[in-house]
Amino acid sequence: MSDKPQLSWLFFSLSGRLAPSAYFLAGLLLVIAQALPLYHFSLAEPGSSADRGWAQILVFVVLLTWWPSFALAAKRFHDFGKPTYYALLSLIFTPLVLLVLACFRSDPGPNRFGRRSNAPADG
């Protein structure tokens, strides 16, 4: 793998570590993806076909971004030595966890989840 993280690793893999800034930016992208259909849903006339359509799109986008949110949080928790199951908190408190995890500093040096931040786990 190259030195630059790949998008598939960033959003779908549970291995490796992720620095606060990369976590925040990737998480912000997911929040924006969820906010766009939410905004359109809020503008639609209640009970209209547009209302039902935007509701379905919103549910689809939230379900689509559920795993990437979990994967990002897992790698972020790995960055300060915590196991993957801590990332379950991100599925319940997404915006709050996004802000809190973006503020924690990474473990300096290698830990059991990898040698460095923003990279998959070694071997």
Tab-separated table of C-alpha atoms in Angstrom:
chain	number	residue	atom	x	y	z
A	1	MET	CA	0.000	0.000	0.000
A	2	SER	CA	1.216	3.513	-0.717
A	3	ASP	CA	1.962	6.093	1.989
A	4	LYS	CA	-1.310	7.878	1.187
A	5	PRO	CA	-4.347	6.267	2.811
A	6	GLN	CA	-6.869	4.943	0.339
A	7	LEU	CA	-10.539	5.892	0.600
A	8	SER	CA	-11.607	2.257	0.875
A	9	TRP	CA	-9.315	1.796	3.883
A	10	LEU	CA	-10.430	5.111	5.398
A	11	PHE	CA	-14.157	4.441	5.238
A	12	PHE	CA	-14.481	0.639	5.354
A	13	SER	CA	-11.542	-0.983	7.166
A	14	LEU	CA	-11.318	-1.483	10.918
A	15	SER	CA	-7.532	-1.874	10.925
A	16	GLY	CA	-5.017	0.808	11.683
A	17	ARG	CA	-5.062	4.215	13.297
A	18	LEU	CA	-6.454	7.619	12.376
A	19	ALA	CA	-5.246	11.052	13.512
A	20	PRO	CA	-7.744	13.607	14.892
A	21	SER	CA	-7.673	15.908	11.866
A	22	ALA	CA	-8.247	13.098	9.348
A	23	TYR	CA	-11.024	11.688	11.540
A	24	PHE	CA	-12.732	15.068	11.811
A	25	LEU	CA	-12.602	15.809	8.082
A	26	ALA	CA	-13.820	12.350	7.044
A	27	GLY	CA	-16.552	12.444	9.706
A	28	LEU	CA	-17.589	15.905	8.602
A	29	LEU	CA	-18.014	14.587	5.062
A	30	LEU	CA	-20.372	11.895	6.368
A	31	VAL	CA	-22.340	14.413	8.452
A	32	ILE	CA	-22.739	16.683	5.410
A	33	ALA	CA	-23.918	13.696	3.344
A	34	GLN	CA	-26.609	13.104	5.973
A	35	ALA	CA	-27.475	16.788	6.363
A	36	LEU	CA	-28.297	17.378	2.688
A	37	PRO	CA	-31.309	15.020	2.493
A	38	LEU	CA	-32.337	16.081	6.012
A	39	TYR	CA	-32.441	19.701	4.847
A	40	HIS	CA	-34.565	18.846	1.805
A	41	PHE	CA	-36.837	16.653	3.934
A	42	SER	CA	-37.382	19.542	6.362
A	43	LEU	CA	-38.430	21.823	3.487
A	44	ALA	CA	-40.908	19.389	1.925
A	45	GLU	CA	-44.633	19.768	2.520
A	46	PRO	CA	-45.655	17.253	5.231
A	47	GLY	CA	-47.508	14.297	3.747
A	48	SER	CA	-46.486	15.104	0.169
A	49	SER	CA	-44.721	12.755	-2.212
A	50	ALA	CA	-41.605	14.928	-1.889
A	51	ASP	CA	-41.767	14.477	1.883
A	52	ARG	CA	-41.930	10.687	1.538
A	53	GLY	CA	-39.213	10.684	-1.131
A	54	TRP	CA	-36.772	12.739	0.932
A	55	ALA	CA	-37.546	10.621	3.995
A	56	GLN	CA	-36.603	7.481	2.056
A	57	ILE	CA	-33.436	9.105	0.726
A	58	LEU	CA	-32.506	10.231	4.245
A	59	VAL	CA	-32.957	6.732	5.672
A	60	PHE	CA	-30.899	5.296	2.804
A	61	VAL	CA	-28.051	7.805	3.334
A	62	VAL	CA	-28.013	7.254	7.114
A	63	LEU	CA	-27.834	3.480	6.610
A	64	LEU	CA	-25.182	3.927	3.915
A	65	THR	CA	-22.993	6.052	6.214
A	66	TRP	CA	-23.436	3.858	9.289
A	67	TRP	CA	-20.521	1.488	8.635
A	68	PRO	CA	-18.093	4.228	7.499
A	69	SER	CA	-18.879	6.159	10.710
A	70	PHE	CA	-18.145	3.057	12.757
A	71	ALA	CA	-14.925	2.312	10.844
A	72	LEU	CA	-13.648	5.869	11.293
A	73	ALA	CA	-14.395	5.821	15.023
A	74	ALA	CA	-12.756	2.405	15.438
A	75	LYS	CA	-9.515	3.621	13.837
A	76	ARG	CA	-9.674	6.805	15.915
A	77	PHE	CA	-10.045	4.800	19.134
A	78	HIS	CA	-7.164	2.598	17.956
A	79	ASP	CA	-5.033	5.737	17.685
A	80	PHE	CA	-5.068	6.087	21.447
A	81	GLY	CA	-4.911	2.379	22.213
A	82	LYS	CA	-8.582	1.538	22.757
A	83	PRO	CA	-10.277	-1.548	21.238
A	84	THR	CA	-12.749	-1.502	18.344
A	85	TYR	CA	-15.869	-2.062	20.442
A	86	TYR	CA	-15.526	1.466	21.881
A	87	ALA	CA	-16.611	2.646	18.425
A	88	LEU	CA	-20.144	1.415	19.146
A	89	LEU	CA	-20.589	4.729	20.957
A	90	SER	CA	-20.224	6.496	17.611
A	91	LEU	CA	-23.337	4.770	16.265
A	92	ILE	CA	-25.432	6.242	19.066
A	93	PHE	CA	-23.897	9.673	19.595
A	94	THR	CA	-22.435	10.448	16.147
A	95	PRO	CA	-22.092	14.280	16.239
A	96	LEU	CA	-20.926	14.343	19.858
A	97	VAL	CA	-18.398	11.533	19.347
A	98	LEU	CA	-17.140	13.251	16.178
A	99	LEU	CA	-16.306	16.414	18.113
A	100	VAL	CA	-14.872	14.683	21.179
A	101	LEU	CA	-12.641	12.267	19.267
A	102	ALA	CA	-11.355	15.063	17.066
A	103	CYS	CA	-10.026	16.800	20.191
A	104	PHE	CA	-8.022	13.927	21.714
A	105	ARG	CA	-4.331	13.700	20.924
A	106	SER	CA	-2.954	10.519	19.404
A	107	ASP	CA	-0.724	8.097	21.273
A	108	PRO	CA	2.852	9.052	20.461
A	109	GLY	CA	4.704	6.310	18.645
A	110	PRO	CA	3.472	2.830	17.823
A	111	ASN	CA	0.792	0.934	19.715
A	112	ARG	CA	-0.828	-2.493	19.290
A	113	PHE	CA	-3.015	-1.170	16.430
A	114	GLY	CA	-0.194	0.123	14.225
A	115	ARG	CA	3.094	1.979	13.984
A	116	ARG	CA	1.619	5.353	13.058
A	117	SER	CA	-1.595	7.314	12.553
A	118	ASN	CA	-3.406	7.512	9.201
A	119	ALA	CA	-2.270	4.062	8.136
A	120	PRO	CA	-3.607	0.518	8.194
A	121	ALA	CA	-2.302	-1.894	10.800
A	122	ASP	CA	0.985	-3.596	10.057
A	123	GLY	CA	0.912	-7.095	8.611
